[in-house]
């Protein structure tokens, strides 16, 4: 089982090291090879996604990714910015389905900014379409950009588009995921204002006819943003486009206490996947040894489940994470009085010990 390990920038290197430590402790026949990506690759090779890194990712069964980005690259032309590496990997590997589970661990119920009764037992799955929408439309102004900005320009625009096959395949993923859960899908759109999302709504409804056992409802994105903090447990599987999914999944992450707890999987049609925490490179805490590695460790568990067919090992990791939380170990982002504050490395060691 070949894994491309791409730690990236900022806390990426710190948290991926802990996930690799956990994977090694499983004693599975895993072949792990690392490469530079993001700002680190730009520094070394002048490009955030060098060809060697892309080839390594393409040839692997799965990619374990940390995070990319730093404010110091904000002046670069957009195609050279670290964040383009992740967009390039998604596009080149055809990773169209992004799974972001938001699960509230009982031990962290007090770490959320919401009342415990609203989030206790929360288990929702946000499925975000990843290769279409406004993030892959035609941007206006790239050729006239100076240091990534548009001095003196009068307008800028990005185009939002979705094709029928793109919507159909993500809708199928959502309905099939719902069949393994509580058989409910909420499709989030902005059909009242955007043509693209009226089309989205129509196509999702059509696909839904093939899944009569799954209940489908539609919600506008502004209402969904409100309902997520008002009554999050009303949701089970949420399916939405690239931009709305980006925003709603970050919102959902805070329901669970910290973005440092939220794993994610991005899959293509042959179950090859890229696994990464839902958060970014956190330049504000990089190098301090305090980042929470659990989102990355839980992403490694998703990798074992979805791409490597190692369900038992995935469950072992998830059980070990629950155990360290029960034991009271907390990184700073989830710390509360009466628990034991630990560093990134100590948290990784605790998970290995629990395994
Ligand atoms: P961020 O997710 O990096 O950080 C947001 C806040 O959450 C910060 O206060 C940070 O300290 C905290 N945080 C994040 N992860 C944490 C963890 N594991 N443990 C404890 N605290 C954690 O988002 P940002 O600050 O908006 O962006 C920073 C950089 O990351 C930017 O360059 C951005 O473009 C990039 N980014 C990359 C990805 C990716 O690689 N997929 C995703 C989002 C943002």
Short mmCIF file of C-alpha atoms and ligand atoms in Angstrom, two decimals:
data_model
loop_
_atom_site.label_atom_id
_atom_site.label_comp_id
_atom_site.label_asym_id
_atom_site.label_seq_id
_atom_site.Cartn_x
_atom_site.Cartn_y
_atom_site.Cartn_z
CA UNK A 1 0.00 0.00 0.00
CA UNK A 2 1.72 3.14 -1.25
CA UNK A 3 1.15 6.44 0.53
CA UNK A 4 2.46 9.79 -0.70
CA UNK A 5 3.16 11.93 2.36
CA UNK A 6 2.94 15.67 1.64
CA UNK A 7 3.35 17.66 4.87
CA UNK A 8 3.40 21.12 3.27
CA UNK A 9 3.82 24.31 5.30
CA UNK A 10 3.34 25.71 8.78
CA UNK A 11 1.90 23.20 11.24
CA UNK A 12 1.59 20.74 8.32
CA UNK A 13 5.00 19.22 9.03
CA UNK A 14 4.29 18.91 12.77
CA UNK A 15 0.89 17.23 12.52
CA UNK A 16 1.76 14.91 9.63
CA UNK A 17 4.77 13.63 11.62
CA UNK A 18 2.35 12.49 14.34
CA UNK A 19 0.00 10.81 11.87
CA UNK A 20 2.95 8.96 10.30
CA UNK A 21 4.02 7.86 13.79
CA UNK A 22 0.54 6.43 14.39
CA UNK A 23 0.48 4.68 11.00
CA UNK A 24 3.89 3.11 11.68
CA UNK A 25 2.64 1.81 15.00
CA UNK A 26 -0.01 -0.24 13.20
CA UNK A 27 2.69 -2.44 11.66
CA UNK A 28 0.88 -2.70 8.33
CA UNK A 29 2.80 -3.12 5.04
CA UNK A 30 2.67 0.61 4.23
CA UNK A 31 5.18 2.20 1.91
CA UNK A 32 5.39 5.91 2.70
CA UNK A 33 7.31 8.43 0.60
CA UNK A 34 7.45 12.17 1.30
CA UNK A 35 7.67 15.14 -1.04
CA UNK A 36 7.54 18.93 -0.82
CA UNK A 37 4.33 20.79 -1.60
CA UNK A 38 3.01 24.35 -1.21
CA UNK A 39 5.30 27.15 -0.02
CA UNK A 40 8.03 24.63 0.86
CA UNK A 41 8.05 23.39 -2.75
CA UNK A 42 7.95 26.95 -4.10
CA UNK A 43 11.07 27.79 -2.04
CA UNK A 44 12.91 24.71 -3.31
CA UNK A 45 11.70 24.44 -6.92
CA UNK A 46 9.87 27.69 -7.76
CA UNK A 47 6.47 25.94 -8.00
CA UNK A 48 3.95 24.89 -5.31
CA UNK A 49 3.18 21.58 -7.06
CA UNK A 50 6.38 20.34 -8.75
CA UNK A 51 5.98 17.58 -11.28
CA UNK A 52 7.84 15.06 -9.09
CA UNK A 53 5.33 15.67 -6.26
CA UNK A 54 2.38 15.32 -8.62
CA UNK A 55 3.75 12.07 -10.07
CA UNK A 56 4.34 10.65 -6.58
CA UNK A 57 0.73 11.49 -5.67
CA UNK A 58 -0.63 9.99 -8.89
CA UNK A 59 1.24 6.72 -8.41
CA UNK A 60 0.21 6.30 -4.76
CA UNK A 61 -2.93 4.55 -3.49
CA UNK A 62 -3.50 7.52 -1.20
CA UNK A 63 -2.06 10.90 -0.29
CA UNK A 64 -1.63 12.03 3.30
CA UNK A 65 -1.58 15.82 3.16
CA UNK A 66 -0.82 18.36 5.90
CA UNK A 67 -1.62 21.94 4.93
CA UNK A 68 -0.20 24.65 2.71
CA UNK A 69 0.06 28.42 2.84
CA UNK A 70 1.59 31.34 4.61
CA UNK A 71 0.79 35.02 4.58
CA UNK A 72 4.27 35.74 3.17
CA UNK A 73 3.17 34.30 -0.20
CA UNK A 74 0.19 36.66 -0.58
CA UNK A 75 2.15 38.83 -3.02
CA UNK A 76 2.87 35.97 -5.44
CA UNK A 77 0.92 35.64 -8.68
CA UNK A 78 -2.04 33.40 -7.95
CA UNK A 79 -0.81 30.33 -9.95
CA UNK A 80 2.36 30.27 -7.83
CA UNK A 81 0.68 30.56 -4.44
CA UNK A 82 0.88 27.53 -2.12
CA UNK A 83 -2.91 27.01 -2.12
CA UNK A 84 -2.76 26.27 -5.86
CA UNK A 85 -1.03 22.99 -4.99
CA UNK A 86 -4.12 21.60 -3.35
CA UNK A 87 -6.35 22.79 -6.21
CA UNK A 88 -3.88 21.20 -8.68
CA UNK A 89 -3.88 17.88 -6.81
CA UNK A 90 -7.69 17.83 -6.70
CA UNK A 91 -7.93 18.54 -10.40
CA UNK A 92 -5.15 16.15 -11.52
CA UNK A 93 -6.30 13.25 -9.38
CA UNK A 94 -9.97 13.89 -10.21
CA UNK A 95 -10.84 14.22 -6.52
CA UNK A 96 -14.43 15.39 -6.82
CA UNK A 97 -15.97 14.22 -3.55
CA UNK A 98 -14.90 15.76 -0.27
CA UNK A 99 -16.16 14.04 2.89
CA UNK A 100 -16.09 16.11 6.03
CA UNK A 101 -17.61 14.37 9.00
CA UNK A 102 -18.39 16.60 11.99
CA UNK A 103 -18.64 14.40 15.03
CA UNK A 104 -18.91 15.75 18.55
CA UNK A 105 -16.90 13.60 20.94
CA UNK A 106 -18.71 13.40 24.29
CA UNK A 107 -15.50 14.38 26.13
CA UNK A 108 -15.31 17.64 24.16
CA UNK A 109 -18.91 18.68 24.49
CA UNK A 110 -17.82 21.63 26.64
CA UNK A 111 -15.13 22.76 24.16
CA UNK A 112 -17.80 23.88 21.68
CA UNK A 113 -19.06 27.44 21.71
CA UNK A 114 -22.60 26.02 21.51
CA UNK A 115 -24.73 24.74 24.39
CA UNK A 116 -23.97 21.04 25.15
CA UNK A 117 -27.59 19.96 24.51
CA UNK A 118 -27.39 21.30 20.94
CA UNK A 119 -24.32 19.31 20.00
CA UNK A 120 -24.17 16.27 22.27
CA UNK A 121 -24.36 13.20 20.00
CA UNK A 122 -23.83 15.29 16.86
CA UNK A 123 -22.74 13.23 13.85
CA UNK A 124 -23.18 14.92 10.49
CA UNK A 125 -21.44 14.35 7.18
CA UNK A 126 -20.86 17.25 4.84
CA UNK A 127 -20.16 16.19 1.26
CA UNK A 128 -18.65 19.00 -0.75
CA UNK A 129 -18.21 18.93 -4.52
CA UNK A 130 -14.58 19.70 -5.13
CA UNK A 131 -13.68 20.22 -8.75
CA UNK A 132 -16.31 22.62 -10.13
CA UNK A 133 -18.11 25.81 -9.10
CA UNK A 134 -16.65 29.29 -8.90
CA UNK A 135 -13.22 28.04 -7.74
CA UNK A 136 -12.62 26.51 -11.18
CA UNK A 137 -14.41 29.10 -13.34
CA UNK A 138 -12.80 31.76 -15.49
CA UNK A 139 -11.15 34.43 -13.38
CA UNK A 140 -10.90 37.88 -14.93
CA UNK A 141 -7.75 39.88 -14.53
CA UNK A 142 -5.04 37.26 -14.15
CA UNK A 143 -3.02 38.70 -17.01
CA UNK A 144 -3.14 42.22 -15.63
CA UNK A 145 -2.29 41.29 -12.05
CA UNK A 146 0.66 42.98 -10.40
CA UNK A 147 2.02 41.04 -7.41
CA UNK A 148 -1.32 39.20 -7.35
CA UNK A 149 -3.36 42.42 -7.04
CA UNK A 150 -5.14 44.71 -9.51
CA UNK A 151 -4.08 48.31 -8.99
CA UNK A 152 -6.35 50.74 -10.82
CA UNK A 153 -8.73 48.03 -12.12
CA UNK A 154 -12.46 48.85 -12.28
CA UNK A 155 -13.79 45.31 -11.95
CA UNK A 156 -12.92 41.68 -11.43
CA UNK A 157 -15.04 38.56 -11.76
CA UNK A 158 -15.04 34.82 -11.43
CA UNK A 159 -17.58 32.63 -13.19
CA UNK A 160 -19.67 29.99 -11.44
CA UNK A 161 -20.51 26.87 -13.42
CA UNK A 162 -21.54 23.26 -12.96
CA UNK A 163 -22.13 20.58 -15.56
CA UNK A 164 -24.82 17.88 -15.30
CA UNK A 165 -22.29 14.98 -14.89
CA UNK A 166 -20.48 16.87 -12.13
CA UNK A 167 -23.69 17.31 -10.15
CA UNK A 168 -24.94 13.80 -10.85
CA UNK A 169 -21.82 12.04 -9.59
CA UNK A 170 -21.65 14.02 -6.32
CA UNK A 171 -25.38 13.48 -5.79
CA UNK A 172 -24.91 9.71 -6.18
CA UNK A 173 -22.08 9.82 -3.63
CA UNK A 174 -24.35 11.62 -1.16
CA UNK A 175 -27.34 9.29 -1.60
CA UNK A 176 -25.13 6.22 -1.29
CA UNK A 177 -23.50 7.61 1.86
CA UNK A 178 -26.95 8.34 3.30
CA UNK A 179 -28.01 4.74 2.73
CA UNK A 180 -25.30 3.68 5.19
CA UNK A 181 -26.51 6.26 7.74
CA UNK A 182 -29.97 7.59 8.54
CA UNK A 183 -31.18 7.81 4.93
CA UNK A 184 -31.55 11.59 4.85
CA UNK A 185 -29.88 14.06 2.48
CA UNK A 186 -30.07 17.84 2.59
CA UNK A 187 -28.94 19.51 -0.62
CA UNK A 188 -27.79 23.08 -0.03
CA UNK A 189 -28.10 25.64 -2.82
CA UNK A 190 -28.89 29.27 -3.61
CA UNK A 191 -31.48 28.50 -6.27
CA UNK A 192 -33.48 31.62 -5.45
CA UNK A 193 -30.68 33.85 -6.82
CA UNK A 194 -28.19 31.80 -8.85
CA UNK A 195 -28.99 29.98 -12.10
CA UNK A 196 -26.17 27.52 -11.44
CA UNK A 197 -27.84 26.44 -8.23
CA UNK A 198 -31.33 26.13 -9.69
CA UNK A 199 -29.70 23.68 -12.09
CA UNK A 200 -27.95 21.99 -9.15
CA UNK A 201 -31.26 21.60 -7.33
CA UNK A 202 -33.01 20.17 -10.42
CA UNK A 203 -30.27 17.62 -11.10
CA UNK A 204 -29.99 16.50 -7.45
CA UNK A 205 -33.79 16.02 -7.40
CA UNK A 206 -33.63 13.92 -10.57
CA UNK A 207 -30.88 11.70 -9.14
CA UNK A 208 -32.91 11.43 -5.92
CA UNK A 209 -35.67 9.62 -7.85
CA UNK A 210 -33.26 6.67 -8.11
CA UNK A 211 -33.08 6.52 -4.29
CA UNK A 212 -36.70 6.33 -3.14
CA UNK A 213 -35.56 4.99 0.25
CA UNK A 214 -33.60 8.21 0.96
CA UNK A 215 -35.40 11.35 2.07
CA UNK A 216 -34.20 14.47 0.22
CA UNK A 217 -34.78 18.05 1.24
CA UNK A 218 -33.40 21.29 -0.18
CA UNK A 219 -32.21 24.30 1.77
CA UNK A 220 -30.83 27.71 0.81
CA UNK A 221 -27.26 28.22 1.94
CA UNK A 222 -28.05 31.22 4.15
CA UNK A 223 -30.68 29.21 6.02
CA UNK A 224 -28.30 26.23 6.23
CA UNK A 225 -25.65 28.47 7.82
CA UNK A 226 -28.24 29.52 10.41
CA UNK A 227 -29.66 26.03 11.03
CA UNK A 228 -26.15 24.64 11.59
CA UNK A 229 -25.80 26.72 14.74
CA UNK A 230 -29.49 26.72 15.70
CA UNK A 231 -30.32 23.02 15.41
CA UNK A 232 -27.35 21.14 13.94
CA UNK A 233 -28.70 17.70 14.81
CA UNK A 234 -31.49 18.14 12.25
CA UNK A 235 -28.88 17.35 9.57
CA UNK A 236 -27.44 14.00 8.61
CA UNK A 237 -25.82 14.06 5.14
CA UNK A 238 -25.42 17.53 3.63
CA UNK A 239 -24.41 17.78 -0.03
CA UNK A 240 -23.40 21.05 -1.62
CA UNK A 241 -21.16 22.82 -4.11
CA UNK A 242 -17.52 23.72 -3.75
CA UNK A 243 -17.81 27.22 -2.30
CA UNK A 244 -20.81 26.69 0.00
CA UNK A 245 -19.24 23.41 1.16
CA UNK A 246 -15.98 25.18 1.96
CA UNK A 247 -17.73 27.66 4.21
CA UNK A 248 -20.34 25.37 5.82
CA UNK A 249 -17.81 22.68 6.68
CA UNK A 250 -15.64 25.19 8.54
CA UNK A 251 -18.75 26.35 10.39
CA UNK A 252 -19.63 22.74 11.21
CA UNK A 253 -16.13 22.13 12.49
CA UNK A 254 -16.63 24.65 15.27
CA UNK A 255 -19.70 22.76 16.45
CA UNK A 256 -17.35 19.97 17.40
CA UNK A 257 -15.09 22.17 19.52
CA UNK A 258 -12.09 22.81 17.33
CA UNK A 259 -11.12 22.73 13.70
CA UNK A 260 -8.12 20.78 14.99
CA UNK A 261 -10.43 17.74 15.42
CA UNK A 262 -11.89 17.61 11.92
CA UNK A 263 -10.56 15.14 9.34
CA UNK A 264 -11.42 15.04 5.65
CA UNK A 265 -11.21 12.73 2.68
CA UNK A 266 -11.27 13.70 -1.00
CA UNK A 267 -11.97 10.79 -3.32
CA UNK A 268 -12.02 10.12 -7.03
CA UNK A 269 -14.13 7.56 -8.84
CA UNK A 270 -11.63 4.75 -8.20
CA UNK A 271 -11.41 5.46 -4.45
CA UNK A 272 -7.93 6.89 -4.67
CA UNK A 273 -7.95 9.66 -2.14
CA UNK A 274 -6.28 12.62 -0.55
CA UNK A 275 -6.63 12.81 3.23
CA UNK A 276 -6.04 16.01 5.14
CA UNK A 277 -7.22 17.91 8.18
CA UNK A 278 -9.96 20.44 7.45
CA UNK A 279 -7.84 23.29 8.76
CA UNK A 280 -5.01 25.23 7.14
CA UNK A 281 -1.34 25.72 7.94
CA UNK A 282 -2.04 27.95 10.98
CA UNK A 283 1.00 30.21 10.58
CA UNK A 284 0.07 31.88 13.89
CA UNK A 285 1.02 28.75 15.87
CA UNK A 286 3.48 27.07 13.48
CA UNK A 287 6.75 25.90 15.02
CA UNK A 288 5.43 26.17 18.57
CA UNK A 289 4.64 22.48 18.97
CA UNK A 290 1.10 23.18 20.16
CA UNK A 291 -1.03 22.28 17.09
CA UNK A 292 -3.66 19.58 17.53
CA UNK A 293 -2.64 16.55 15.41
CA UNK A 294 -5.93 14.66 15.91
CA UNK A 295 -7.62 15.90 12.72
CA UNK A 296 -4.66 14.56 10.72
CA UNK A 297 -4.53 11.31 12.68
CA UNK A 298 -8.28 10.85 12.10
CA UNK A 299 -7.70 11.63 8.39
CA UNK A 300 -5.19 8.77 8.35
CA UNK A 301 -7.96 6.54 9.76
CA UNK A 302 -10.26 7.64 6.91
CA UNK A 303 -7.45 6.81 4.47
CA UNK A 304 -7.19 3.27 5.84
CA UNK A 305 -10.97 2.88 5.53
CA UNK A 306 -11.70 4.41 2.10
CA UNK A 307 -8.56 3.90 -0.01
CA UNK A 308 -6.66 1.04 1.64
CA UNK A 309 -9.56 -1.18 2.69
CA UNK A 310 -8.25 -1.54 6.27
CA UNK A 311 -11.45 -0.97 8.25
CA UNK A 312 -10.18 -2.70 11.39
CA UNK A 313 -7.10 -0.46 11.57
CA UNK A 314 -9.24 2.63 10.96
CA UNK A 315 -11.44 1.69 13.89
CA UNK A 316 -8.35 1.05 16.04
CA UNK A 317 -7.14 4.61 15.43
CA UNK A 318 -10.56 6.14 16.08
CA UNK A 319 -10.92 4.13 19.29
CA UNK A 320 -7.44 5.21 20.39
CA UNK A 321 -8.35 8.88 19.80
CA UNK A 322 -11.49 8.49 21.94
CA UNK A 323 -9.36 6.87 24.62
CA UNK A 324 -6.83 9.72 24.81
CA UNK A 325 -9.70 12.18 25.11
CA UNK A 326 -11.18 10.06 27.91
CA UNK A 327 -7.77 10.05 29.58
CA UNK A 328 -8.00 13.85 29.59
CA UNK A 329 -5.18 14.72 27.20
CA UNK A 330 -5.83 18.01 25.37
CA UNK A 331 -3.86 20.30 23.08
CA UNK A 332 -4.39 24.02 23.72
CA UNK A 333 -7.27 24.43 21.26
CA UNK A 334 -9.48 21.93 23.14
CA UNK A 335 -8.09 22.47 26.64
CA UNK A 336 -10.41 23.12 29.55
CA UNK A 337 -9.82 23.26 33.30
CA UNK A 338 -9.27 19.85 34.86
CA UNK A 339 -7.71 18.29 31.76
CA UNK A 340 -4.02 17.75 30.94
CA UNK A 341 -2.51 20.14 28.42
CA UNK A 342 -0.14 18.37 26.01
CA UNK A 343 2.03 19.30 23.04
CA UNK A 344 1.60 18.06 19.47
CA UNK A 345 4.22 15.36 19.98
CA UNK A 346 2.81 14.28 23.36
CA UNK A 347 -0.65 13.92 21.79
CA UNK A 348 0.78 11.72 19.02
CA UNK A 349 2.60 9.62 21.64
CA UNK A 350 -0.61 9.27 23.66
CA UNK A 351 -2.48 7.94 20.60
CA UNK A 352 0.32 5.43 19.93
CA UNK A 353 0.21 4.32 23.58
CA UNK A 354 -3.58 3.95 23.39
CA UNK A 355 -3.24 1.81 20.23
P1 LIG B 1 -6.18 27.97 9.56
O1 LIG B 1 -7.12 26.82 9.51
O2 LIG B 1 -4.77 27.70 9.21
O3 LIG B 1 -6.23 28.62 11.02
C1 LIG B 1 -7.41 29.18 11.57
C2 LIG B 1 -7.29 29.22 13.09
O4 LIG B 1 -7.39 27.89 13.62
C3 LIG B 1 -5.93 29.76 13.58
O5 LIG B 1 -6.12 30.52 14.74
C4 LIG B 1 -5.14 28.52 13.89
O6 LIG B 1 -4.17 28.69 14.90
C5 LIG B 1 -6.23 27.54 14.35
N1 LIG B 1 -5.89 26.15 14.03
C6 LIG B 1 -5.93 25.58 12.80
N2 LIG B 1 -5.52 24.31 12.88
C7 LIG B 1 -5.24 24.06 14.16
C8 LIG B 1 -4.77 22.91 14.87
N3 LIG B 1 -4.50 21.74 14.27
N4 LIG B 1 -4.57 23.01 16.21
C9 LIG B 1 -4.84 24.14 16.85
N5 LIG B 1 -5.29 25.27 16.24
C10 LIG B 1 -5.49 25.22 14.91
O7 LIG B 1 -6.80 29.08 8.60
P2 LIG B 1 -6.20 30.52 8.17
O8 LIG B 1 -5.46 31.14 9.33
O9 LIG B 1 -7.35 31.22 7.58
O10 LIG B 1 -5.20 30.20 7.01
C11 LIG B 1 -3.79 30.02 7.20
C12 LIG B 1 -3.15 29.57 5.90
O11 LIG B 1 -3.64 28.24 5.59
C13 LIG B 1 -3.52 30.44 4.68
O12 LIG B 1 -2.38 30.57 3.89
C14 LIG B 1 -4.60 29.64 3.98
O13 LIG B 1 -4.69 29.91 2.63
C15 LIG B 1 -4.13 28.23 4.25
N6 LIG B 1 -5.16 27.19 4.16
C16 LIG B 1 -4.75 26.01 3.62
C17 LIG B 1 -5.65 24.95 3.57
C18 LIG B 1 -5.13 23.66 3.00
O14 LIG B 1 -3.95 23.44 2.96
N7 LIG B 1 -6.00 22.75 2.57
C19 LIG B 1 -6.95 25.10 4.06
C20 LIG B 1 -7.33 26.32 4.64
C21 LIG B 1 -6.41 27.36 4.70
#
